[in-house]
XYZ file of C-alpha atoms in Angstrom:
631
model
C 165.643 -83.892 9.437
C 165.840 -87.331 7.460
C 168.835 -89.401 8.366
C 171.201 -91.048 5.948
C 173.478 -93.828 5.781
C 176.664 -94.173 3.939
C 178.819 -97.034 2.410
C 182.129 -95.135 2.660
C 183.257 -92.435 5.717
C 185.785 -89.923 5.061
C 185.819 -88.637 8.718
C 186.566 -92.469 9.667
C 189.251 -92.705 7.003
C 190.775 -89.389 8.309
C 190.574 -91.015 12.019
C 192.318 -94.161 10.803
C 195.134 -92.402 8.996
C 195.887 -90.126 12.053
C 195.128 -92.525 14.645
C 197.789 -95.081 13.427
C 200.124 -93.151 11.912
C 203.044 -94.761 13.778
C 202.294 -98.040 11.843
C 202.267 -96.228 8.626
C 205.707 -94.462 9.139
C 207.166 -97.717 9.983
C 205.893 -99.296 6.950
C 206.796 -96.399 4.786
C 210.345 -96.182 6.312
C 210.908 -99.862 5.616
C 210.416 -99.669 2.197
C 212.087 -96.387 1.811
C 215.274 -97.975 3.197
C 214.706 -101.017 1.204
C 214.047 -99.750 -2.070
C 215.020 -96.086 -2.843
C 217.599 -95.787 -0.258
C 219.255 -99.220 -1.216
C 219.167 -98.538 -4.915
C 220.692 -95.135 -4.292
C 223.734 -96.271 -2.228
C 224.386 -99.158 -5.051
C 224.144 -96.801 -7.570
C 226.328 -94.524 -6.758
C 228.248 -95.708 -3.376
C 231.873 -96.558 -3.432
C 231.165 -100.194 -4.597
C 228.985 -99.132 -7.435
C 229.846 -100.932 -10.833
C 231.755 -98.575 -12.943
C 230.520 -100.282 -16.545
C 226.977 -98.766 -17.012
C 226.016 -101.811 -18.911
C 226.701 -104.267 -15.731
C 225.738 -101.399 -13.356
C 222.312 -101.327 -15.130
C 221.990 -105.306 -14.865
C 223.080 -105.208 -11.372
C 220.202 -102.702 -10.345
C 217.457 -104.501 -12.187
C 218.377 -107.673 -10.472
C 218.584 -105.955 -6.967
C 215.431 -103.718 -8.010
C 213.296 -107.466 -8.661
C 215.001 -109.262 -5.593
C 213.795 -106.299 -3.366
C 210.320 -106.561 -4.601
C 209.641 -110.189 -4.813
C 211.333 -111.312 -1.400
C 211.081 -108.197 0.680
C 207.768 -107.676 -0.412
C 206.893 -111.143 0.315
C 208.141 -110.601 3.736
C 206.980 -106.857 4.102
C 203.365 -108.226 2.926
C 203.191 -111.243 5.540
C 203.932 -109.040 8.494
C 202.361 -105.675 7.387
C 199.205 -107.445 6.547
C 198.261 -108.737 9.886
C 199.615 -105.646 11.552
C 197.063 -103.496 9.297
C 194.352 -105.671 9.603
C 194.633 -105.690 13.480
C 194.945 -102.158 13.867
C 191.797 -101.182 11.680
C 189.345 -103.970 13.050
C 190.691 -103.998 16.389
C 187.518 -102.415 17.477
C 185.524 -105.727 16.555
C 187.664 -107.361 19.819
C 185.967 -104.575 22.406
C 182.540 -104.780 23.333
C 182.227 -101.082 24.151
C 183.760 -100.195 20.801
C 181.957 -102.508 18.424
C 178.491 -101.242 19.999
C 179.996 -97.612 19.385
C 180.762 -98.480 15.604
C 177.813 -100.379 14.555
C 175.341 -97.551 16.169
C 176.760 -94.936 13.710
C 174.981 -93.921 10.893
C 177.199 -95.986 8.461
C 176.115 -99.546 7.230
C 178.466 -102.367 8.011
C 179.375 -102.603 4.291
C 180.530 -98.870 4.724
C 182.375 -99.334 8.058
C 184.159 -102.587 6.480
C 185.266 -101.009 3.336
C 186.507 -97.825 4.913
C 188.622 -99.551 7.374
C 189.771 -101.836 4.388
C 190.523 -99.329 1.985
C 192.415 -97.542 4.289
C 195.182 -100.286 5.034
C 195.117 -100.865 1.015
C 195.523 -97.151 0.445
C 198.459 -96.728 2.380
C 200.179 -99.880 1.299
C 199.394 -98.355 -2.394
C 200.427 -95.308 -1.649
C 203.856 -96.188 0.036
C 204.744 -98.546 -2.644
C 204.017 -96.425 -5.605
C 206.275 -93.381 -3.955
C 209.046 -95.659 -3.507
C 208.680 -96.776 -7.066
C 208.545 -93.348 -8.342
C 211.802 -92.636 -6.180
C 213.177 -95.621 -7.337
C 212.482 -94.705 -10.932
C 214.408 -91.699 -10.449
C 217.489 -93.004 -8.900
C 217.505 -95.435 -11.954
C 217.204 -92.894 -14.383
C 219.909 -90.721 -13.201
C 222.087 -93.680 -13.129
C 221.249 -94.603 -16.632
C 219.915 -98.032 -15.705
C 216.118 -97.428 -15.869
C 214.089 -100.422 -16.989
C 210.257 -99.624 -17.259
C 208.806 -103.054 -17.877
C 210.864 -104.253 -14.506
C 209.977 -101.385 -12.429
C 206.173 -101.939 -13.537
C 206.635 -105.887 -12.789
C 208.179 -105.233 -9.559
C 205.234 -102.666 -8.507
C 202.988 -105.192 -9.636
C 204.580 -108.031 -7.605
C 204.641 -106.016 -4.325
C 201.100 -104.733 -4.536
C 199.610 -108.229 -5.584
C 201.473 -109.870 -2.609
C 200.143 -107.096 -0.333
C 196.741 -107.352 -1.573
C 196.602 -111.431 -1.191
C 198.106 -111.220 2.480
C 196.143 -107.907 3.781
C 192.927 -109.577 2.649
C 193.580 -112.938 4.009
C 194.475 -111.324 7.479
C 191.352 -109.029 7.253
C 189.322 -112.474 7.005
C 191.172 -114.048 10.123
C 190.305 -110.686 12.180
C 186.666 -110.925 11.090
C 186.498 -114.789 12.328
C 187.838 -113.779 16.020
C 186.658 -111.418 18.981
C 190.106 -111.659 20.736
C 192.775 -109.335 19.141
C 195.516 -111.914 20.167
C 193.691 -115.046 18.611
C 194.195 -112.844 15.021
C 198.196 -113.496 14.629
C 197.737 -117.080 15.660
C 194.927 -117.953 13.570
C 196.735 -116.083 10.502
C 199.696 -117.877 11.300
C 198.320 -121.159 11.724
C 196.119 -120.923 8.323
C 198.904 -119.830 6.398
C 200.803 -123.030 7.265
C 197.938 -125.248 7.747
C 198.120 -127.287 4.731
C 201.559 -127.928 4.497
C 201.867 -128.810 8.189
C 198.851 -131.290 8.127
C 200.661 -132.876 5.242
C 203.953 -133.179 7.077
C 202.577 -134.599 9.904
C 200.534 -136.929 8.248
C 203.498 -138.075 5.864
C 205.650 -138.222 8.909
C 202.832 -140.822 10.704
C 203.221 -142.770 7.350
C 206.868 -142.849 7.245
C 206.900 -144.616 10.515
C 204.994 -147.165 8.993
C 205.395 -147.295 5.477
C 208.900 -148.974 4.158
C 210.949 -147.025 1.905
C 208.232 -144.047 2.338
C 209.835 -140.438 2.014
C 208.564 -136.856 2.405
C 207.371 -135.051 -0.565
C 205.491 -131.724 -0.782
C 202.586 -132.242 -3.045
C 202.102 -129.172 -5.521
C 198.498 -128.636 -4.146
C 200.073 -128.561 -0.921
C 202.463 -125.665 -2.064
C 199.965 -123.896 -3.660
C 197.797 -123.710 -0.489
C 200.596 -122.742 1.549
C 200.847 -119.259 0.205
C 204.461 -118.269 1.710
C 205.954 -121.393 0.063
C 203.910 -120.862 -2.964
C 205.041 -117.591 -4.199
C 208.425 -117.829 -2.915
C 208.687 -121.128 -5.293
C 206.983 -119.476 -8.232
C 208.520 -115.805 -8.135
C 211.802 -115.949 -9.514
C 214.140 -113.270 -11.008
C 216.000 -114.939 -14.539
C 218.240 -113.208 -16.442
C 219.861 -114.185 -20.109
C 223.632 -115.341 -20.038
C 225.757 -113.128 -22.332
C 228.448 -115.342 -23.289
C 230.543 -112.183 -25.179
C 230.296 -110.448 -22.250
C 230.615 -113.139 -19.584
C 227.730 -111.587 -17.316
C 223.878 -112.267 -16.868
C 221.621 -109.262 -18.338
C 218.152 -108.773 -19.058
C 216.967 -109.788 -15.624
C 212.964 -110.161 -15.416
C 210.576 -111.496 -13.217
C 208.728 -114.940 -13.321
C 206.080 -116.131 -12.259
C 203.707 -113.040 -12.542
C 200.855 -115.247 -13.634
C 200.880 -117.193 -10.258
C 200.851 -113.587 -8.536
C 197.886 -112.773 -10.648
C 196.132 -115.971 -9.493
C 197.114 -115.152 -5.783
C 195.716 -111.362 -6.201
C 192.358 -112.555 -7.472
C 192.083 -114.837 -4.589
C 192.961 -112.072 -2.291
C 190.012 -109.875 -3.982
C 187.557 -113.143 -3.256
C 188.921 -113.260 0.153
C 188.437 -109.617 0.739
C 184.543 -109.920 -0.342
C 184.360 -113.289 1.901
C 185.386 -111.171 4.904
C 182.849 -108.510 3.940
C 180.001 -111.353 3.883
C 181.292 -112.532 7.518
C 181.605 -109.039 8.826
C 177.649 -108.204 7.686
C 176.633 -111.188 9.567
C 178.672 -111.139 12.341
C 176.860 -110.543 15.767
C 177.970 -107.477 17.690
C 177.970 -109.617 21.042
C 180.792 -111.862 20.181
C 183.531 -109.511 20.625
C 185.784 -111.112 23.180
C 184.922 -114.516 21.950
C 187.600 -116.780 20.829
C 185.371 -117.749 17.449
C 182.855 -114.855 16.680
C 181.074 -116.904 13.585
C 178.820 -119.511 15.009
C 179.341 -121.861 11.930
C 182.979 -121.911 12.405
C 183.001 -122.910 16.183
C 182.797 -126.708 15.476
C 185.515 -126.104 12.521
C 187.691 -124.500 14.929
C 187.237 -127.269 17.713
C 187.672 -130.275 15.192
C 190.595 -128.472 13.667
C 192.663 -128.000 17.037
C 191.827 -131.273 17.942
C 193.293 -133.080 14.779
C 196.113 -130.316 14.760
C 196.907 -131.314 18.190
C 196.501 -135.069 17.416
C 199.000 -135.182 14.621
C 201.463 -132.878 16.143
C 201.712 -133.116 19.799
C 200.704 -136.760 19.801
C 203.616 -137.691 17.437
C 205.889 -135.491 19.994
C 204.777 -137.422 22.851
C 205.334 -140.659 21.565
C 208.790 -139.994 20.285
C 209.873 -138.132 23.471
C 208.609 -140.361 25.884
C 207.799 -144.079 24.617
C 210.404 -144.285 22.104
C 213.461 -143.933 24.057
C 211.584 -146.135 26.572
C 211.323 -148.806 24.308
C 214.503 -148.721 22.220
C 213.312 -150.142 19.240
C 213.707 -149.387 15.552
C 209.959 -150.026 14.639
C 207.183 -147.960 15.882
C 204.993 -149.383 18.214
C 201.553 -148.542 17.006
C 199.556 -148.944 19.833
C 201.615 -146.648 21.404
C 201.602 -144.245 18.791
C 197.715 -144.392 18.352
C 197.097 -144.076 22.348
C 199.317 -140.908 22.313
C 197.647 -139.345 19.123
C 194.116 -139.835 20.560
C 195.382 -138.655 24.127
C 196.818 -135.460 22.521
C 193.716 -135.036 20.180
C 191.326 -135.177 23.243
C 193.446 -132.646 24.855
C 193.112 -130.294 21.903
C 189.723 -130.706 21.616
C 188.607 -130.333 25.230
C 191.531 -127.078 25.244
C 189.517 -125.744 22.026
C 186.349 -126.104 24.004
C 187.818 -124.282 27.035
C 188.510 -121.568 25.132
C 185.382 -121.166 23.591
C 183.131 -121.354 26.515
C 185.791 -119.779 28.544
C 185.438 -121.979 31.282
C 187.311 -125.509 32.647
C 184.209 -127.068 33.176
C 183.795 -128.435 29.792
C 183.588 -132.328 30.506
C 179.841 -132.719 31.145
C 178.733 -130.982 28.187
C 181.397 -131.953 25.605
C 182.152 -135.667 26.601
C 180.042 -137.022 23.694
C 182.039 -134.791 21.220
C 185.052 -136.005 22.657
C 184.327 -139.655 22.473
C 183.612 -138.907 19.014
C 186.692 -137.249 18.555
C 188.764 -139.962 20.022
C 187.249 -142.783 17.488
C 187.805 -140.272 14.587
C 191.392 -139.735 15.467
C 191.689 -143.529 16.103
C 190.087 -144.349 12.836
C 192.541 -141.768 11.153
C 195.432 -143.938 12.639
C 193.957 -147.464 11.739
C 193.886 -146.205 8.038
C 197.518 -144.869 8.047
C 198.769 -148.270 9.630
C 196.359 -150.321 7.186
C 197.505 -148.103 4.028
C 194.443 -148.053 2.466
C 195.661 -146.082 -0.237
C 198.454 -148.266 -1.251
C 200.913 -145.987 -0.558
C 203.694 -148.390 0.632
C 203.216 -150.567 -2.378
C 202.652 -148.128 -5.171
C 205.282 -148.274 -8.091
C 204.604 -145.618 -10.851
C 203.691 -146.592 -14.248
C 206.653 -146.498 -16.740
C 204.886 -144.057 -19.068
C 204.225 -141.382 -15.872
C 207.675 -141.184 -15.126
C 209.419 -138.413 -16.779
C 212.970 -138.986 -15.486
C 214.518 -141.000 -12.613
C 217.293 -139.884 -10.201
C 219.166 -142.553 -8.110
C 221.564 -142.896 -5.344
C 222.748 -146.398 -4.345
C 224.622 -146.512 -1.267
C 226.861 -149.492 0.278
C 229.019 -149.185 2.870
C 232.357 -148.114 0.683
C 230.532 -147.254 -2.308
C 228.270 -144.448 -3.386
C 226.651 -144.204 -6.996
C 224.735 -141.529 -8.469
C 223.065 -140.541 -11.467
C 220.050 -139.229 -13.503
C 218.195 -141.356 -16.171
C 215.680 -140.600 -18.722
C 215.657 -143.598 -21.131
C 212.785 -145.758 -20.483
C 214.347 -148.809 -20.527
C 216.741 -147.819 -17.933
C 214.176 -146.554 -15.697
C 212.258 -150.014 -16.029
C 215.533 -151.584 -14.421
C 214.759 -149.298 -11.474
C 211.348 -150.037 -11.616
C 211.860 -153.514 -11.391
C 214.576 -153.301 -8.569
C 212.000 -151.286 -6.550
C 209.254 -154.261 -6.784
C 211.729 -156.930 -5.812
C 212.564 -154.572 -2.942
C 208.866 -154.344 -1.750
C 208.304 -158.047 -2.315
C 210.942 -158.704 0.328
C 210.219 -155.509 2.802
C 208.884 -158.157 5.499
C 212.231 -159.983 5.159
C 214.196 -157.002 5.234
C 212.384 -155.566 8.176
C 213.255 -159.137 10.027
C 216.773 -158.254 9.068
C 216.691 -154.576 10.753
C 215.591 -156.226 13.925
C 218.371 -158.853 13.891
C 216.104 -161.740 13.038
C 217.526 -162.332 9.760
C 218.566 -165.626 8.119
C 221.842 -167.398 9.847
C 224.384 -168.469 7.461
C 227.784 -170.445 7.826
C 230.985 -169.038 8.595
C 231.453 -166.113 11.038
C 231.952 -163.458 8.066
C 228.552 -164.221 6.958
C 226.813 -163.712 10.200
C 227.651 -159.901 10.194
C 224.510 -158.145 9.257
C 225.138 -155.180 6.237
C 223.621 -152.229 5.324
C 222.846 -150.174 2.229
C 220.481 -147.753 0.953
C 218.558 -147.102 -2.214
C 217.109 -143.928 -2.759
C 214.753 -143.201 -5.788
C 213.252 -139.816 -6.926
C 210.755 -139.824 -9.742
C 210.134 -136.979 -11.735
C 206.386 -137.399 -12.927
C 204.717 -136.255 -16.094
C 202.124 -134.363 -14.187
C 205.005 -132.199 -12.596
C 204.770 -133.783 -9.155
C 207.824 -135.568 -7.554
C 207.721 -139.217 -5.676
C 210.455 -140.136 -3.672
C 211.102 -143.198 -1.951
C 214.272 -144.370 0.169
C 215.070 -147.933 1.228
C 217.026 -149.044 3.949
C 218.792 -152.368 3.228
C 220.095 -154.583 6.032
C 220.980 -157.740 4.404
C 223.663 -160.710 4.859
C 226.219 -161.544 2.265
C 224.639 -165.418 1.733
C 221.704 -163.170 0.129
C 223.964 -161.786 -2.829
C 224.347 -165.427 -3.825
C 220.750 -165.862 -4.245
C 220.137 -164.729 -7.848
C 216.563 -163.992 -7.743
C 216.560 -162.028 -4.259
C 216.534 -158.158 -4.363
C 219.726 -157.638 -2.962
C 221.302 -159.944 -5.829
C 219.439 -158.132 -8.424
C 220.387 -154.682 -7.095
C 224.394 -155.663 -6.659
C 224.081 -156.809 -10.404
C 222.650 -153.438 -11.364
C 225.150 -151.456 -9.475
C 227.769 -153.408 -11.764
C 225.755 -152.209 -14.797
C 226.663 -149.476 -17.488
C 223.554 -147.988 -16.392
C 224.674 -147.142 -13.069
C 228.749 -147.040 -14.065
C 228.428 -144.691 -16.773
C 226.970 -141.566 -15.005
C 229.675 -141.841 -12.205
C 232.174 -140.567 -14.996
C 230.538 -137.163 -14.761
C 231.622 -136.413 -18.385
C 229.380 -134.152 -19.868
C 231.784 -133.128 -22.643
C 235.340 -134.307 -23.744
C 237.131 -132.320 -26.316
C 240.643 -133.993 -25.786
C 242.575 -135.584 -22.900
C 245.752 -133.430 -21.687
C 247.492 -135.951 -19.363
C 247.147 -137.323 -15.774
C 248.612 -138.897 -13.004
C 248.986 -142.375 -11.375
C 249.376 -142.391 -7.616
C 250.077 -144.715 -4.894
C 251.077 -143.513 -1.585
C 253.884 -140.854 -1.880
C 254.893 -142.263 -5.083
C 253.676 -141.182 -8.521
C 254.236 -140.798 -12.085
C 252.581 -138.402 -14.879
C 251.072 -139.299 -17.666
C 250.868 -138.126 -21.196
C 247.895 -137.157 -23.308
C 248.131 -140.623 -25.170
C 248.210 -142.485 -22.038
C 245.019 -140.781 -20.464
C 243.153 -141.639 -23.958
C 244.402 -145.270 -23.810
C 243.552 -145.597 -19.942
C 240.276 -144.291 -20.774
C 238.977 -146.628 -23.618
C 240.015 -149.271 -21.184
C 237.963 -148.162 -18.487
C 234.819 -147.436 -21.092
C 235.530 -151.497 -22.202
C 235.579 -152.547 -18.333
C 232.395 -150.541 -17.675
C 230.356 -151.805 -20.810
C 231.569 -155.431 -19.526
C 230.329 -154.608 -16.372
C 233.569 -154.876 -14.300
C 233.139 -151.948 -12.087
C 231.013 -151.878 -9.051
C 231.013 -155.484 -8.852
C 231.872 -155.631 -5.057
C 229.255 -152.532 -4.108
C 227.522 -154.625 -1.490
C 230.353 -157.013 -0.506
C 232.495 -154.881 1.905
C 235.254 -157.867 2.729
C 235.506 -158.300 -0.870
C 235.624 -154.841 -1.746
C 238.912 -154.130 0.618
C 240.653 -157.205 -0.892
C 239.990 -156.548 -4.226
C 240.003 -152.506 -4.547
C 243.419 -150.972 -5.183
C 244.097 -147.721 -3.054
C 246.372 -146.413 -6.642
C 244.491 -142.959 -7.523
C 244.329 -142.796 -11.384
C 243.386 -139.359 -12.133
C 242.604 -138.192 -16.144
C 243.126 -134.405 -17.249
C 240.769 -133.287 -19.884
C 239.372 -130.365 -21.607
C 235.713 -130.004 -21.643
C 235.509 -127.303 -24.133
C 236.671 -123.848 -25.325
C 235.590 -120.780 -24.051
C 235.059 -117.500 -26.411
C 238.646 -116.569 -26.311
C 239.922 -120.035 -26.984
C 240.742 -120.788 -23.808
C 240.277 -124.411 -22.242
C 237.678 -125.324 -19.945
C 239.751 -128.193 -17.940
C 238.106 -131.047 -15.709
C 239.369 -134.110 -14.247
C 238.064 -137.841 -13.897
C 239.164 -139.614 -10.849
C 237.998 -143.244 -10.154
C 238.579 -146.255 -7.987
C 239.412 -149.754 -9.634
C 239.923 -153.105 -8.869
C 241.274 -156.341 -9.941
C 237.910 -156.969 -11.786
C 238.874 -153.691 -14.307
C 241.060 -156.420 -16.520
C 241.179 -154.222 -19.383
C 242.334 -151.140 -17.278
C 244.868 -153.534 -15.588
C 245.961 -154.562 -19.044
C 246.447 -151.024 -20.525
C 248.535 -149.786 -17.004
C 251.013 -152.921 -17.628
C 251.451 -152.343 -21.296
C 252.315 -148.658 -20.699
C 254.996 -149.895 -17.955
C 253.104 -147.731 -15.008
C 252.700 -150.903 -12.827
C 256.463 -151.342 -12.818
C 257.130 -147.979 -11.573
C 253.835 -147.646 -9.136
C 253.198 -151.112 -7.422
C 249.218 -151.873 -7.184
C 248.450 -152.206 -3.494
C 244.816 -153.224 -2.171
C 242.847 -151.880 0.882
C 243.729 -155.252 2.472
C 247.103 -155.253 1.698
C 247.658 -151.505 2.960
C 246.076 -152.478 6.248
C 248.480 -155.350 6.650
C 251.724 -153.335 5.871
C 250.168 -150.875 8.294
C 249.957 -153.472 10.953
C 253.133 -155.114 10.184
C 254.855 -151.706 10.888
C 253.013 -150.977 14.175
C 253.939 -154.551 15.631
C 257.468 -153.739 14.417
C 257.699 -150.526 16.339
C 256.552 -152.069 19.010
C 258.706 -154.811 19.418
C 261.525 -152.488 18.457
């Protein structure tokens, strides 16, 4: 009788379903509890929303949240567990020999095992979706579009992560290596990107970590978490958010399509994988050097930097990273990773004789990578984005007693900060000398004190990416008197209306309702007209650059800034019922705010409430303490 081979085996499918039933049961119970059971409790429990419209909106939001968030978690975990169970025979020499001797082609074995996991996932999720539909229908809250998009979300995520896990399992001959490989590859791109940027941050002045868009896309968990979101429409009449829906389905479709491609790639690897590699760390010949060099690179960047900051950095006690020490640690850990991976693959500790040439090459490559980062061959440190590529800018200017924050979109205002960034970079070596305490020595004791500040810039670029820079500013007061210095220019900008206007934080203003003028325990209330008069004076002072003059002069700030608190209360807008939405404006002011001081004097407020600077308050406090001590 002529034997036949098959591309699908029903007996193997039934065997898989019965053999691994505990895994399928746990998966089904998890989905039932998170889906239909949770929705039933929300719809008919003691805390259920009584209003039908609001209840329907809340149930739809909870439905989408479960299938996107819990669905992602479940896909990540169940994907690797399903793949490990169904393809576990690939890691046992006797089992793989038995399976590959069956009258079933390798394509048949792969498809049967792969489709078993997919069938279980589809059956469980479709069943849960049907049960949820019944619950929502009985509660009068069924939204067919939302339910279908939720089901598509759950299945799409499972397709990607399950296929990815199967591909990882086909590359290894050890069962415990599969989850390690799966976890590492899921986070590899973002991890390497972060490690390289961490090394760059140690050497590049102002460099700040930011996750590139491509790195987020190549880190599936982050990509799906960021792109999949639940959005709704706020109903002003009902004052509730309704019409919840799932955003990011196009991204989900892309990942699902990639999942199908990964499944085909896993099939291609499975067909050519030798049965004799069961038990090997890496079961595919061409993947062995990739694994070897990958482990070496990851060990160099992670363990190398960790070793430096754990051992050398505390011993050196310097603010500056010692490059030879950093490179030595990175190269040493790269060699450790290289030979460690070789030992895993050869299953022997005696690998030096056979791999010493590769180790030397590995050390050279890692050292070259360190040198390239240190030399800034890509010009990262000195990069200032062109104005036409900047969509918006968020800035933070931090002095020892002041903090200014704002967002700018006007090109001429953004250009001001681009010029400041260029000036700061031009003096980076000077600022670094200041950080080490070797800056210029000026006359007078107060002038010798090293002061600090910070400038943070976040550019939103037109291509959708984000560029961040954070510059530590260590300076001497004498530098502020040099008009062309970066610190003098930044101090001038801090007092400019471009920086000061956002500090008012008034998005909309209908009218003022009053205010308070307070000093210590004394205070006086202001009328609406008084508040309007004072606000007009504040705007005049702000436009004239009289606010923020002492942002980087802490001594002068204490001498000239008042402890008095000025609070102006106003109505932003009216809600749908005509009720006012109120807010307040609180600000510090100094002797430089001449228009405001004149207005306070004209209103007679300075006669009732004295003006006291921080320096005067400190003197009064010291005088009281001295009197109490003598008495």
